[in-house]
């Protein structure tokens, strides 16, 4: 039975709220990471240790999101989009709340990894559900809304921090005491610029799971695929491949998290190469197993796997640019003249995320008249120029800094309106959640590997964030090469 219009509207609302809370989850650590690590490592910790752990926690988050994209994509293709999406949102909400109780940087990294499992899964599941429930003519508008609402989550996160910094700790403590919290908890939650309180507020999305479970209909296309027996070709034993891929990715993080001089560079590089190959094989294993059991000809199996790898590359370029370039502006601003003030980071996040939301919406809408490939290529060129300009032309915090950050975010985040439009158009219904989950979220592994090099890159440039992040912008040149290999999907229906 087809979903009613009201059911489809509820599905969009639930998915948009899910992506908004995804944005909150992604925006939390860049906003509070410096303050959290200062407390967890101790005031005597050197800047190099802060930079290393900042990179490690971000890498763990990205690896978790990549794993979640594959794991929950599998669950969504086998058991349904709605069931899996409910579980994914509950997972990242609870882990975000538990992060408020982190006792050390390693504990925080583990909780960020676990929370990212759900966050990465929700992105792929929500995209698959919404794109399948709504007709093809709506896809560009929906993709723009997906990217925009994800960035509005950053805005809400920054707004909460900005509001808190305009209250005294005593005022916030009195409010928490009025809620019945013990006094020692209120002191912990309000120390070090409220980072623990902000993580605790990240548990709010758990309430969304009730709306999803009770009112959101399942995808008609998935139901038809299940009734045709296609969902039964998935096997639980294939998840061993995901486990291998996750362990390999964590091993790569451990190689680069080791103290300087503990391992030769040749060992780190060789281990990283082997680890990344194992990650690719492990994350592709469920899709390979499904395709083999479904009886598809070898040509079609290679076609699907090839598109998964293409999607990973097209996603990896902007993700690497974002997490190893743009996201480090929150560490950089605190070192600039005038930037080490409580409201600098929240205001920076609010302005940049609002601009990013506009960019996502515009990028998706421009794909209709200009085509998917042309828009992606234009975004690569503009992202290269704006990122280099931002990091090379600013030398203090002020109006110019905020305006150029807004421009950089407008362009470089616009990819996240393009990707939810393009990736579903690459895969048939039976493997759509898994295919786009791998494609988008494996890009996070690429971003994690690049992010781990930031501590070394910063050291090479004498801890100059501007030079290091400007170098990262060269990744957009790779995007120009990849999009030349990609198919144009404008005007075509979703593959069945």
Coordinates of C-alpha atoms in Angstrom, one line a residue:
X1 CA 0.0 0.0 0.0
X2 CA 1.3 3.4 -0.9
X3 CA 2.1 5.9 1.9
X4 CA -0.5 8.7 2.3
X5 CA 0.5 12.3 1.6
X6 CA 0.4 13.0 5.3
X7 CA 2.6 10.1 6.0
X8 CA 5.1 11.3 3.4
X9 CA 5.1 14.8 4.9
X10 CA 5.8 13.3 8.4
X11 CA 8.6 11.3 6.9
X12 CA 10.2 14.5 5.5
X13 CA 9.7 16.3 8.8
X14 CA 11.2 13.5 10.8
X15 CA 14.2 13.2 8.4
X16 CA 14.8 16.9 8.3
X17 CA 14.8 17.1 12.1
X18 CA 17.1 14.1 12.1
X19 CA 19.6 15.8 9.8
X20 CA 19.3 19.0 11.9
X21 CA 20.3 17.0 15.0
X22 CA 23.0 15.4 13.0
X23 CA 24.4 18.9 12.4
X24 CA 24.2 19.6 16.2
X25 CA 26.2 16.4 16.8
X26 CA 28.8 17.2 14.2
X27 CA 29.1 20.8 15.4
X28 CA 29.6 20.0 19.1
X29 CA 33.2 18.9 19.2
X30 CA 34.7 21.6 16.9
X31 CA 32.9 24.2 19.1
X32 CA 34.0 22.8 22.5
X33 CA 36.9 20.6 21.7
X34 CA 39.7 23.0 22.7
X35 CA 38.0 23.7 26.1
X36 CA 37.2 20.0 26.7
X37 CA 40.7 18.9 26.0
X38 CA 42.2 21.6 28.1
X39 CA 40.2 20.2 31.1
X40 CA 40.8 16.5 30.3
X41 CA 44.5 16.9 29.5
X42 CA 45.2 19.4 32.2
X43 CA 46.2 23.1 32.1
X44 CA 49.9 22.1 31.7
X45 CA 49.3 20.3 28.4
X46 CA 51.3 21.6 25.4
X47 CA 49.7 22.9 22.2
X48 CA 51.1 19.9 20.3
X49 CA 49.2 17.5 22.6
X50 CA 46.0 19.5 22.2
X51 CA 46.4 19.4 18.4
X52 CA 47.1 15.7 18.3
X53 CA 44.1 14.8 20.5
X54 CA 41.9 17.2 18.6
X55 CA 42.8 15.3 15.4
X56 CA 42.4 11.9 17.0
X57 CA 38.9 12.7 18.4
X58 CA 37.8 14.1 15.0
X59 CA 39.2 11.0 13.3
X60 CA 37.4 8.6 15.6
X61 CA 34.2 10.5 15.0
X62 CA 34.7 10.3 11.2
X63 CA 35.5 6.6 11.3
X64 CA 32.5 6.0 13.5
X65 CA 30.3 7.8 11.0
X66 CA 31.8 5.8 8.1
X67 CA 31.1 2.6 9.9
X68 CA 27.6 3.7 10.8
X69 CA 26.8 4.5 7.2
X70 CA 27.7 1.0 6.2
X71 CA 26.2 -0.8 9.2
X72 CA 22.9 1.1 9.3
X73 CA 22.7 1.1 5.5
X74 CA 22.8 -2.7 5.7
X75 CA 20.2 -2.7 8.4
X76 CA 18.0 -0.3 6.4
X77 CA 18.2 -2.5 3.3
X78 CA 17.5 -5.7 5.2
X79 CA 14.9 -4.6 7.9
X80 CA 13.5 -1.3 6.6
X81 CA 14.5 2.4 6.6
X82 CA 12.3 3.4 9.5
X83 CA 13.4 0.8 12.0
X84 CA 17.0 1.4 11.4
X85 CA 16.7 5.2 11.4
X86 CA 15.0 5.1 14.8
X87 CA 17.8 3.1 16.3
X88 CA 20.5 5.3 14.7
X89 CA 19.1 8.5 16.2
X90 CA 18.7 7.0 19.6
X91 CA 22.3 5.8 19.5
X92 CA 23.9 9.1 18.7
X93 CA 21.6 11.0 21.1
X94 CA 22.5 8.8 24.1
X95 CA 26.3 8.8 23.3
X96 CA 26.3 12.6 23.0
X97 CA 24.7 12.9 26.4
X98 CA 27.2 10.4 27.9
X99 CA 30.1 12.4 26.5
X100 CA 29.3 15.0 29.2
X101 CA 30.7 12.5 31.7
X102 CA 33.9 11.8 29.9
X103 CA 36.9 11.4 32.3
X104 CA 39.7 11.6 29.7
X105 CA 40.4 12.2 26.1
X106 CA 40.4 8.5 25.2
X107 CA 36.9 8.1 26.7
X108 CA 35.7 11.1 24.8
X109 CA 37.1 9.7 21.6
X110 CA 35.3 6.3 22.2
X111 CA 32.0 8.0 22.9
X112 CA 32.3 10.2 19.8
X113 CA 33.0 7.1 17.8
X114 CA 29.9 5.3 19.1
X115 CA 27.7 8.3 18.7
X116 CA 29.0 8.8 15.1
X117 CA 27.8 5.3 14.3
X118 CA 24.2 6.4 14.6
X119 CA 24.8 9.8 13.0
X120 CA 26.4 8.3 9.9
X121 CA 23.6 5.8 9.6
X122 CA 20.8 8.3 10.0
X123 CA 22.2 10.4 7.0
X124 CA 22.1 7.5 4.6
X125 CA 18.7 6.1 5.9
X126 CA 17.0 9.4 5.9
X127 CA 18.1 10.2 2.3
X128 CA 17.0 6.8 1.0
X129 CA 13.6 7.1 2.8
X130 CA 12.8 10.6 1.7
X131 CA 14.0 10.2 -1.9
X132 CA 12.0 6.9 -2.3
X133 CA 8.7 8.3 -0.8
X134 CA 8.6 11.5 -2.9
X135 CA 8.4 11.8 -6.7
X136 CA 11.4 12.6 -8.9
X137 CA 10.5 16.2 -9.5
X138 CA 11.0 16.9 -5.7
X139 CA 14.5 15.5 -5.5
X140 CA 16.4 18.8 -6.0
X141 CA 14.3 20.6 -3.5
X142 CA 14.6 17.8 -0.9
X143 CA 18.3 17.5 -1.4
X144 CA 18.7 21.3 -0.7
X145 CA 16.6 21.0 2.4
X146 CA 18.7 18.0 3.6
X147 CA 21.9 20.0 3.4
X148 CA 20.3 23.2 4.8
X149 CA 18.8 21.5 7.8
X150 CA 22.1 19.7 8.6
X151 CA 23.8 23.1 8.7
X152 CA 21.0 24.6 10.8
X153 CA 21.9 22.1 13.4
X154 CA 25.3 23.8 13.6
X155 CA 23.5 27.1 14.0
X156 CA 21.4 25.8 16.9
X157 CA 24.5 24.4 18.6
X158 CA 26.3 27.7 18.2
X159 CA 23.3 29.6 19.4
X160 CA 23.1 27.5 22.6
X161 CA 26.8 28.2 23.3
X162 CA 26.4 31.9 22.5
X163 CA 23.4 32.2 24.8
X164 CA 25.3 30.4 27.6
X165 CA 28.3 32.6 27.3
X166 CA 26.1 35.6 27.9
X167 CA 25.0 34.2 31.3
X168 CA 27.2 33.9 34.4
X169 CA 28.1 30.4 35.6
X170 CA 26.1 31.2 38.8
X171 CA 23.0 31.9 36.8
X172 CA 23.3 28.7 34.9
X173 CA 24.0 26.8 38.1
X174 CA 20.9 28.1 39.8
X175 CA 18.8 27.0 36.8
X176 CA 20.3 23.5 37.0
X177 CA 19.8 23.3 40.8
X178 CA 16.2 24.2 40.2
X179 CA 15.9 21.1 38.0
X180 CA 17.1 19.0 40.9
X181 CA 20.7 18.3 39.8
X182 CA 23.2 17.8 42.6
X183 CA 25.5 20.8 43.3
X184 CA 28.7 18.9 42.2
X185 CA 27.1 18.2 38.8
X186 CA 26.2 21.8 38.3
X187 CA 29.8 22.9 38.9
X188 CA 31.1 20.3 36.5
X189 CA 28.5 21.2 33.8
X190 CA 29.3 24.9 34.0
X191 CA 33.1 24.7 34.1
X192 CA 35.4 25.3 31.1
X193 CA 32.9 27.3 29.0
X194 CA 30.0 24.8 29.5
X195 CA 31.4 22.0 27.2
X196 CA 29.9 19.2 29.3
X197 CA 26.5 20.9 29.4
X198 CA 26.5 21.3 25.7
X199 CA 27.2 17.6 25.2
X200 CA 24.4 16.8 27.6
X201 CA 22.0 18.9 25.6
X202 CA 23.0 16.8 22.6
X203 CA 20.8 14.0 24.1
X204 CA 17.6 15.9 23.2
X205 CA 17.2 14.2 19.7
X206 CA 16.3 10.9 21.5
X207 CA 12.8 12.4 21.7
X208 CA 12.5 12.3 17.9
X209 CA 12.6 8.5 17.9
X210 CA 9.1 8.4 19.3
X211 CA 7.7 10.5 16.4
X212 CA 9.5 8.3 13.9
X213 CA 8.5 5.0 15.3
X214 CA 4.8 5.9 15.7
X215 CA 4.0 8.0 12.6
X216 CA 6.5 7.7 9.8
X217 CA 5.6 5.2 7.1
X218 CA 8.1 2.8 5.5
X219 CA 9.4 3.3 2.0
X220 CA 7.1 1.9 -0.7
X221 CA 10.0 1.0 -2.9
X222 CA 11.7 -0.9 -0.1
X223 CA 8.5 -2.7 0.7
X224 CA 8.2 -3.8 -2.9
X225 CA 11.8 -4.9 -3.0
X226 CA 11.2 -6.9 0.2
X227 CA 8.1 -8.6 -1.2
X228 CA 10.1 -9.5 -4.3
X229 CA 12.5 -11.3 -2.0
X230 CA 15.4 -8.9 -2.6
X231 CA 15.9 -8.0 1.1
X232 CA 16.6 -11.6 2.0
X233 CA 19.8 -11.7 0.1
X234 CA 21.5 -9.8 3.0
X235 CA 23.4 -11.9 5.5
X236 CA 24.5 -11.1 9.0
X237 CA 27.8 -12.8 8.5
X238 CA 28.7 -10.1 6.0
X239 CA 29.0 -7.7 9.0
X240 CA 32.3 -9.4 9.9
X241 CA 33.7 -7.4 6.9
X242 CA 32.4 -4.2 8.5
X243 CA 34.1 -5.2 11.8
X244 CA 37.4 -5.8 10.0
X245 CA 37.1 -2.5 8.2
X246 CA 36.4 -0.7 11.5
X247 CA 39.3 -2.4 13.3
X248 CA 41.6 -1.5 10.5
X249 CA 40.5 2.1 10.5
X250 CA 41.1 2.3 14.3
X251 CA 44.5 0.8 13.8
X252 CA 45.4 3.6 11.4
X253 CA 44.3 6.1 14.0
X254 CA 46.5 4.3 16.6
X255 CA 49.5 4.5 14.3
X256 CA 49.3 8.2 14.0
X257 CA 48.2 8.8 17.6
X258 CA 51.4 7.2 18.9
X259 CA 53.9 9.8 20.4
X260 CA 56.4 11.4 18.0
X261 CA 59.4 9.2 17.5
X262 CA 57.7 6.1 18.8
X263 CA 57.3 4.6 15.3
X264 CA 59.3 5.3 12.1
X265 CA 57.4 7.3 9.4
X266 CA 57.9 4.4 7.0
X267 CA 56.0 2.0 9.4
X268 CA 53.2 4.5 9.9
X269 CA 52.8 5.1 6.1
X270 CA 53.0 1.4 5.2
X271 CA 50.6 0.5 8.0
X272 CA 48.2 3.2 6.9
X273 CA 48.2 2.0 3.3
X274 CA 47.5 -1.6 4.3
X275 CA 44.9 -0.4 6.8
X276 CA 43.0 1.6 4.2
X277 CA 43.0 -1.3 1.8
X278 CA 41.5 -3.5 4.5
X279 CA 38.9 -0.8 5.2
X280 CA 37.8 -0.6 1.6
X281 CA 37.5 -4.4 1.4
X282 CA 35.7 -4.7 4.7
X283 CA 33.2 -2.0 4.1
X284 CA 32.4 -3.3 0.6
X285 CA 32.0 -6.9 1.9
X286 CA 28.3 -6.7 2.7
X287 CA 27.4 -5.3 -0.7
X288 CA 29.6 -7.8 -2.5
X289 CA 28.0 -10.7 -0.6
X290 CA 24.5 -9.4 -1.4
X291 CA 25.3 -9.0 -5.1
X292 CA 26.7 -12.5 -5.3
X293 CA 23.6 -14.0 -3.6
X294 CA 21.2 -12.0 -5.7
X295 CA 22.4 -13.8 -8.9
X296 CA 23.3 -10.6 -10.8
X297 CA 25.7 -11.0 -13.7
X298 CA 29.3 -10.1 -13.0
X299 CA 29.1 -7.0 -15.1
X300 CA 26.2 -5.6 -13.0
X301 CA 28.0 -6.5 -9.8
X302 CA 31.1 -4.6 -10.9
X303 CA 28.9 -1.7 -12.0
X304 CA 27.4 -1.3 -8.5
X305 CA 30.7 -1.7 -6.7
X306 CA 32.4 0.8 -9.1
X307 CA 29.7 3.4 -8.4
X308 CA 30.2 2.9 -4.6
X309 CA 33.9 3.7 -5.0
X310 CA 33.1 6.6 -7.2
X311 CA 30.6 7.9 -4.6
X312 CA 33.3 7.5 -1.9
X313 CA 35.8 9.6 -3.9
X314 CA 33.2 12.3 -4.8
X315 CA 32.2 12.5 -1.1
X316 CA 35.8 12.3 0.2
X317 CA 37.0 15.4 -1.5
X318 CA 34.6 17.9 0.2
X319 CA 34.7 15.9 3.5
X320 CA 38.5 16.1 3.6
X321 CA 38.3 19.8 2.8
X322 CA 35.7 20.3 5.5
X323 CA 37.3 18.3 8.4
X324 CA 41.0 18.9 7.7
X325 CA 40.5 22.5 6.5
X326 CA 37.4 24.4 7.4
X327 CA 36.8 22.8 10.8
X328 CA 40.2 23.8 12.0
X329 CA 39.2 27.5 11.9
X330 CA 37.7 26.9 15.4
X331 CA 41.1 26.1 16.7
X332 CA 42.7 28.9 14.7
X333 CA 40.4 31.6 15.8
X334 CA 41.5 31.2 19.5
X335 CA 45.1 32.0 18.5
X336 CA 44.4 35.1 16.5
X337 CA 44.5 38.6 18.0
X338 CA 41.0 39.3 19.5
X339 CA 39.8 35.7 18.9
X340 CA 40.3 34.2 22.4
X341 CA 37.0 35.4 23.8
X342 CA 34.1 33.2 24.8
X343 CA 31.7 34.3 22.1
X344 CA 34.1 34.1 19.2
X345 CA 33.6 30.4 18.4
X346 CA 29.8 30.4 18.8
X347 CA 29.4 33.5 16.7
X348 CA 31.7 32.0 14.0
X349 CA 29.7 28.8 14.0
X350 CA 26.4 30.6 13.7
X351 CA 27.5 32.8 10.8
X352 CA 29.3 30.0 8.9
X353 CA 26.4 27.5 9.4
X354 CA 23.7 29.9 8.2
X355 CA 25.8 30.6 5.1
X356 CA 26.4 26.9 4.6
X357 CA 22.7 26.2 4.8
X358 CA 22.1 28.8 2.0
X359 CA 24.9 27.2 -0.1
X360 CA 23.4 23.7 0.2
X361 CA 20.0 24.9 -0.9
X362 CA 21.4 26.8 -3.9
X363 CA 23.7 24.0 -5.0
X364 CA 20.9 21.5 -5.2
X365 CA 18.6 23.8 -7.1
X366 CA 21.3 24.8 -9.6
X367 CA 21.7 21.1 -10.5
X368 CA 18.5 21.1 -12.5
X369 CA 19.4 23.8 -15.0
X370 CA 23.2 23.3 -15.0
X371 CA 23.6 19.5 -14.4
X372 CA 25.2 17.6 -11.6
X373 CA 28.7 17.5 -13.0
X374 CA 29.0 21.2 -13.8
X375 CA 27.8 22.2 -10.4
X376 CA 30.3 19.9 -8.6
X377 CA 33.2 21.1 -10.8
X378 CA 32.3 24.8 -10.1
X379 CA 32.1 24.1 -6.3
X380 CA 35.6 22.5 -6.4
X381 CA 37.1 25.6 -8.1
X382 CA 35.3 28.1 -5.8
X383 CA 36.1 26.1 -2.7
X384 CA 39.8 26.1 -3.5
X385 CA 39.8 29.8 -4.0
X386 CA 37.8 30.8 -0.9
X387 CA 39.6 28.4 1.5
X388 CA 43.0 29.6 0.4
X389 CA 41.8 33.2 0.6
X390 CA 40.3 32.8 4.0
X391 CA 43.4 31.3 5.6
X392 CA 46.0 33.5 3.8
X393 CA 44.2 36.9 4.0
X394 CA 43.1 37.0 7.7
X395 CA 45.5 37.9 10.5
X396 CA 43.1 38.9 13.3
X397 CA 39.5 38.2 14.5
X398 CA 37.0 40.7 13.3
X399 CA 34.3 41.6 10.8
X400 CA 36.4 40.7 7.8
X401 CA 37.3 37.3 9.4
X402 CA 33.6 36.5 9.9
X403 CA 32.5 37.6 6.4
X404 CA 35.3 35.6 4.7
X405 CA 34.4 32.6 6.9
X406 CA 30.8 32.9 5.8
X407 CA 31.8 33.0 2.1
X408 CA 34.1 30.0 2.5
X409 CA 31.3 28.1 4.3
X410 CA 28.7 29.1 1.7
X411 CA 30.8 27.5 -1.1
X412 CA 32.5 24.5 0.6
X413 CA 29.4 23.3 2.4
X414 CA 27.3 23.5 -0.7
X415 CA 28.5 20.0 -1.6
X416 CA 26.2 18.7 1.2
X417 CA 23.2 19.8 -0.8
X418 CA 24.7 18.2 -4.0
X419 CA 25.6 14.8 -2.5
X420 CA 22.1 13.8 -1.2
X421 CA 20.7 14.6 -4.7
X422 CA 23.4 12.8 -6.7
X423 CA 24.3 9.7 -4.6
X424 CA 20.7 8.1 -4.6
X425 CA 20.7 8.5 -8.4
X426 CA 23.7 6.1 -8.7
X427 CA 22.1 3.0 -7.1
X428 CA 19.0 0.7 -7.5
X429 CA 16.5 0.5 -4.6
X430 CA 17.7 -2.9 -3.2
X431 CA 21.2 -1.5 -2.4
X432 CA 20.5 2.3 -2.2
X433 CA 20.9 2.7 1.5
X434 CA 24.1 0.6 1.6
X435 CA 25.5 2.1 -1.6
X436 CA 25.1 5.7 -0.7
X437 CA 25.9 4.9 3.0
X438 CA 29.2 3.6 1.8
X439 CA 29.8 6.3 -0.7
X440 CA 29.1 9.2 1.5
X441 CA 30.5 7.8 4.8
X442 CA 33.6 6.1 3.4
X443 CA 34.5 9.6 2.4
X444 CA 34.8 10.3 6.1
X445 CA 37.5 7.6 6.3
X446 CA 39.4 9.6 3.7
X447 CA 38.8 12.7 5.8
X448 CA 39.9 11.0 8.9
X449 CA 43.2 9.8 7.3
X450 CA 43.8 13.4 6.2
X451 CA 42.8 14.9 9.5
X452 CA 45.3 12.7 11.3
X453 CA 48.1 14.4 9.3
X454 CA 47.1 17.8 10.5
X455 CA 49.3 17.6 13.6
X456 CA 52.3 16.7 11.3
X457 CA 51.3 19.4 8.8
X458 CA 51.1 22.0 11.6
X459 CA 54.5 21.0 12.9
X460 CA 56.0 21.3 9.4
X461 CA 54.6 24.9 9.2
X462 CA 55.7 25.8 12.7
X463 CA 52.1 25.5 14.1
X464 CA 50.8 28.0 11.5
X465 CA 47.2 27.0 10.9
X466 CA 46.8 29.4 8.0
X467 CA 49.5 27.7 5.9
X468 CA 48.6 24.2 6.8
X469 CA 44.9 24.6 6.0
X470 CA 45.6 26.4 2.8
X471 CA 47.6 23.4 1.7
X472 CA 44.6 21.1 2.4
X473 CA 42.6 23.1 -0.1
X474 CA 44.5 21.4 -2.9
X475 CA 42.3 18.4 -2.4
X476 CA 39.6 20.1 -4.5
X477 CA 41.8 19.6 -7.6
X478 CA 41.3 15.9 -7.1
X479 CA 37.5 16.5 -7.2
X480 CA 37.9 18.0 -10.7
X481 CA 39.5 14.8 -11.9
X482 CA 36.8 12.5 -10.3
X483 CA 33.8 14.4 -11.6
X484 CA 35.1 14.0 -15.1
X485 CA 34.6 10.2 -14.7
X486 CA 31.1 10.5 -13.2
X487 CA 27.9 9.9 -15.1
X488 CA 25.4 12.8 -15.6
X489 CA 22.1 11.9 -14.0
X490 CA 20.0 15.0 -14.6
X491 CA 16.5 14.3 -15.7
X492 CA 16.7 10.5 -15.0
X493 CA 14.4 8.6 -12.6
X494 CA 15.9 6.8 -9.6
X495 CA 17.2 3.4 -10.7
X496 CA 14.9 0.5 -9.8

